[in-house]
Amino acid sequence: LGAKRAGVSHRKRADEWAEKRKPVIAELVAAGFSHSAIARELTRRGITTRQGGEWTATAVRRLCVRLGLDRDARVKRAA
Protein backbone atom coordinates (compact mmCIF):
# COMPACT_ATOMS: atom_id res chain seq x y z
CA LEU A 1 0.00 0.00 0.00
CA GLY A 2 2.83 2.42 0.84
CA ALA A 3 4.61 1.72 -2.45
CA LYS A 4 1.37 2.29 -4.35
CA ARG A 5 0.85 5.66 -2.64
CA ALA A 6 4.45 6.62 -3.35
CA GLY A 7 3.96 5.75 -7.02
CA VAL A 8 0.81 7.87 -7.23
CA SER A 9 2.59 10.77 -5.54
CA HIS A 10 5.59 10.47 -7.86
CA ARG A 11 3.36 10.41 -10.95
CA LYS A 12 1.41 13.45 -9.71
CA ARG A 13 4.61 15.46 -9.22
CA ALA A 14 5.90 14.36 -12.64
CA ASP A 15 2.59 15.34 -14.28
CA GLU A 16 2.65 18.75 -12.59
CA TRP A 17 6.25 19.31 -13.72
CA ALA A 18 5.37 18.30 -17.28
CA GLU A 19 2.31 20.57 -17.43
CA LYS A 20 4.46 23.59 -16.53
CA ARG A 21 6.61 22.90 -19.60
CA LYS A 22 3.71 22.15 -21.93
CA PRO A 23 3.45 25.62 -23.53
CA VAL A 24 7.08 25.57 -24.69
CA ILE A 25 6.91 21.97 -25.90
CA ALA A 26 3.58 22.57 -27.67
CA GLU A 27 5.02 25.62 -29.43
CA LEU A 28 7.97 23.62 -30.75
CA VAL A 29 5.81 20.65 -31.78
CA ALA A 30 3.40 22.99 -33.61
CA ALA A 31 6.36 24.57 -35.40
CA GLY A 32 7.24 21.11 -36.76
CA PHE A 33 10.41 20.52 -34.75
CA SER A 34 11.59 16.91 -34.52
CA HIS A 35 12.21 15.37 -31.10
CA SER A 36 15.95 15.86 -31.61
CA ALA A 37 15.47 19.51 -32.59
CA ILE A 38 13.24 20.09 -29.56
CA ALA A 39 15.90 18.54 -27.32
CA ARG A 40 18.54 20.88 -28.75
CA GLU A 41 16.28 23.91 -28.41
CA LEU A 42 15.33 23.16 -24.81
CA THR A 43 19.00 22.72 -23.94
CA ARG A 44 19.86 25.95 -25.78
CA ARG A 45 17.19 27.80 -23.79
CA GLY A 46 18.62 26.44 -20.53
CA ILE A 47 15.54 24.35 -19.76
CA THR A 48 16.72 21.18 -18.05
CA THR A 49 15.05 17.82 -17.59
CA ARG A 50 13.25 17.07 -14.34
CA GLN A 51 16.49 15.61 -13.00
CA GLY A 52 18.46 18.70 -14.05
CA GLY A 53 20.13 17.15 -17.09
CA GLU A 54 20.25 17.87 -20.79
CA TRP A 55 17.47 16.70 -23.09
CA THR A 56 17.61 13.74 -25.45
CA ALA A 57 15.21 12.94 -28.28
CA THR A 58 13.90 9.99 -26.24
CA ALA A 59 13.18 12.19 -23.21
CA VAL A 60 11.34 14.68 -25.44
CA ARG A 61 9.32 11.89 -27.07
CA ARG A 62 8.29 10.53 -23.67
CA LEU A 63 7.31 14.00 -22.45
CA CYS A 64 5.29 14.60 -25.63
CA VAL A 65 3.44 11.33 -25.10
CA ARG A 66 2.78 12.21 -21.43
CA LEU A 67 1.39 15.58 -22.51
CA GLY A 68 -0.59 14.22 -25.45
CA LEU A 69 1.48 16.25 -27.91
CA ASP A 70 3.12 13.45 -29.84
CA ARG A 71 1.85 13.27 -33.42
CA ASP A 72 2.44 9.50 -33.60
CA ALA A 73 0.60 8.90 -30.31
CA ARG A 74 -2.42 10.90 -31.53
CA VAL A 75 -2.59 8.85 -34.72
CA LYS A 76 -2.42 5.56 -32.79
CA ARG A 77 -5.12 6.65 -30.32
CA ALA A 78 -7.44 7.72 -33.14
CA ALA A 79 -7.13 4.40 -34.96
PDB file of C-alpha atoms in Angstrom:
ATOM      1  CA  LEU A   1       0.000   0.000   0.000  1.00  0.00           C
ATOM      2  CA  GLY A   2       2.826   2.415   0.841  1.00  0.00           C
ATOM      3  CA  ALA A   3       4.608   1.722  -2.445  1.00  0.00           C
ATOM      4  CA  LYS A   4       1.370   2.288  -4.352  1.00  0.00           C
ATOM      5  CA  ARG A   5       0.847   5.660  -2.644  1.00  0.00           C
ATOM      6  CA  ALA A   6       4.446   6.624  -3.348  1.00  0.00           C
ATOM      7  CA  GLY A   7       3.958   5.752  -7.024  1.00  0.00           C
ATOM      8  CA  VAL A   8       0.813   7.871  -7.228  1.00  0.00           C
ATOM      9  CA  SER A   9       2.590  10.767  -5.538  1.00  0.00           C
ATOM     10  CA  HIS A  10       5.586  10.468  -7.856  1.00  0.00           C
ATOM     11  CA  ARG A  11       3.358  10.409 -10.950  1.00  0.00           C
ATOM     12  CA  LYS A  12       1.414  13.445  -9.706  1.00  0.00           C
ATOM     13  CA  ARG A  13       4.611  15.464  -9.218  1.00  0.00           C
ATOM     14  CA  ALA A  14       5.897  14.360 -12.639  1.00  0.00           C
ATOM     15  CA  ASP A  15       2.594  15.338 -14.279  1.00  0.00           C
ATOM     16  CA  GLU A  16       2.653  18.755 -12.593  1.00  0.00           C
ATOM     17  CA  TRP A  17       6.251  19.314 -13.720  1.00  0.00           C
ATOM     18  CA  ALA A  18       5.368  18.297 -17.281  1.00  0.00           C
ATOM     19  CA  GLU A  19       2.312  20.572 -17.433  1.00  0.00           C
ATOM     20  CA  LYS A  20       4.459  23.593 -16.527  1.00  0.00           C
ATOM     21  CA  ARG A  21       6.608  22.905 -19.599  1.00  0.00           C
ATOM     22  CA  LYS A  22       3.711  22.147 -21.932  1.00  0.00           C
ATOM     23  CA  PRO A  23       3.448  25.618 -23.527  1.00  0.00           C
ATOM     24  CA  VAL A  24       7.080  25.571 -24.686  1.00  0.00           C
ATOM     25  CA  ILE A  25       6.914  21.973 -25.897  1.00  0.00           C
ATOM     26  CA  ALA A  26       3.580  22.573 -27.665  1.00  0.00           C
ATOM     27  CA  GLU A  27       5.022  25.619 -29.431  1.00  0.00           C
ATOM     28  CA  LEU A  28       7.970  23.624 -30.750  1.00  0.00           C
ATOM     29  CA  VAL A  29       5.814  20.646 -31.776  1.00  0.00           C
ATOM     30  CA  ALA A  30       3.403  22.986 -33.606  1.00  0.00           C
ATOM     31  CA  ALA A  31       6.363  24.566 -35.404  1.00  0.00           C
ATOM     32  CA  GLY A  32       7.237  21.112 -36.755  1.00  0.00           C
ATOM     33  CA  PHE A  33      10.408  20.521 -34.752  1.00  0.00           C
ATOM     34  CA  SER A  34      11.594  16.909 -34.522  1.00  0.00           C
ATOM     35  CA  HIS A  35      12.209  15.375 -31.102  1.00  0.00           C
ATOM     36  CA  SER A  36      15.951  15.863 -31.610  1.00  0.00           C
ATOM     37  CA  ALA A  37      15.472  19.510 -32.593  1.00  0.00           C
ATOM     38  CA  ILE A  38      13.238  20.094 -29.560  1.00  0.00           C
ATOM     39  CA  ALA A  39      15.899  18.543 -27.315  1.00  0.00           C
ATOM     40  CA  ARG A  40      18.540  20.877 -28.752  1.00  0.00           C
ATOM     41  CA  GLU A  41      16.276  23.911 -28.414  1.00  0.00           C
ATOM     42  CA  LEU A  42      15.334  23.161 -24.808  1.00  0.00           C
ATOM     43  CA  THR A  43      19.000  22.721 -23.940  1.00  0.00           C
ATOM     44  CA  ARG A  44      19.857  25.947 -25.782  1.00  0.00           C
ATOM     45  CA  ARG A  45      17.194  27.800 -23.789  1.00  0.00           C
ATOM     46  CA  GLY A  46      18.624  26.445 -20.532  1.00  0.00           C
ATOM     47  CA  ILE A  47      15.538  24.346 -19.765  1.00  0.00           C
ATOM     48  CA  THR A  48      16.719  21.179 -18.046  1.00  0.00           C
ATOM     49  CA  THR A  49      15.048  17.819 -17.588  1.00  0.00           C
ATOM     50  CA  ARG A  50      13.248  17.070 -14.343  1.00  0.00           C
ATOM     51  CA  GLN A  51      16.485  15.607 -13.005  1.00  0.00           C
ATOM     52  CA  GLY A  52      18.461  18.698 -14.049  1.00  0.00           C
ATOM     53  CA  GLY A  53      20.132  17.149 -17.089  1.00  0.00           C
ATOM     54  CA  GLU A  54      20.245  17.866 -20.790  1.00  0.00           C
ATOM     55  CA  TRP A  55      17.475  16.700 -23.094  1.00  0.00           C
ATOM     56  CA  THR A  56      17.606  13.744 -25.454  1.00  0.00           C
ATOM     57  CA  ALA A  57      15.206  12.944 -28.279  1.00  0.00           C
ATOM     58  CA  THR A  58      13.904   9.989 -26.236  1.00  0.00           C
ATOM     59  CA  ALA A  59      13.176  12.187 -23.209  1.00  0.00           C
ATOM     60  CA  VAL A  60      11.338  14.676 -25.436  1.00  0.00           C
ATOM     61  CA  ARG A  61       9.318  11.889 -27.072  1.00  0.00           C
ATOM     62  CA  ARG A  62       8.287  10.531 -23.666  1.00  0.00           C
ATOM     63  CA  LEU A  63       7.314  13.998 -22.453  1.00  0.00           C
ATOM     64  CA  CYS A  64       5.289  14.599 -25.632  1.00  0.00           C
ATOM     65  CA  VAL A  65       3.439  11.331 -25.099  1.00  0.00           C
ATOM     66  CA  ARG A  66       2.779  12.209 -21.434  1.00  0.00           C
ATOM     67  CA  LEU A  67       1.391  15.584 -22.509  1.00  0.00           C
ATOM     68  CA  GLY A  68      -0.593  14.217 -25.453  1.00  0.00           C
ATOM     69  CA  LEU A  69       1.479  16.248 -27.912  1.00  0.00           C
ATOM     70  CA  ASP A  70       3.115  13.446 -29.844  1.00  0.00           C
ATOM     71  CA  ARG A  71       1.848  13.265 -33.423  1.00  0.00           C
ATOM     72  CA  ASP A  72       2.439   9.499 -33.595  1.00  0.00           C
ATOM     73  CA  ALA A  73       0.596   8.903 -30.310  1.00  0.00           C
ATOM     74  CA  ARG A  74      -2.419  10.895 -31.525  1.00  0.00           C
ATOM     75  CA  VAL A  75      -2.585   8.850 -34.717  1.00  0.00           C
ATOM     76  CA  LYS A  76      -2.415   5.562 -32.785  1.00  0.00           C
ATOM     77  CA  ARG A  77      -5.118   6.645 -30.316  1.00  0.00           C
ATOM     78  CA  ALA A  78      -7.438   7.723 -33.141  1.00  0.00           C
ATOM     79  CA  ALA A  79      -7.132   4.398 -34.958  1.00  0.00           C
TER      80      ALA A  79
END
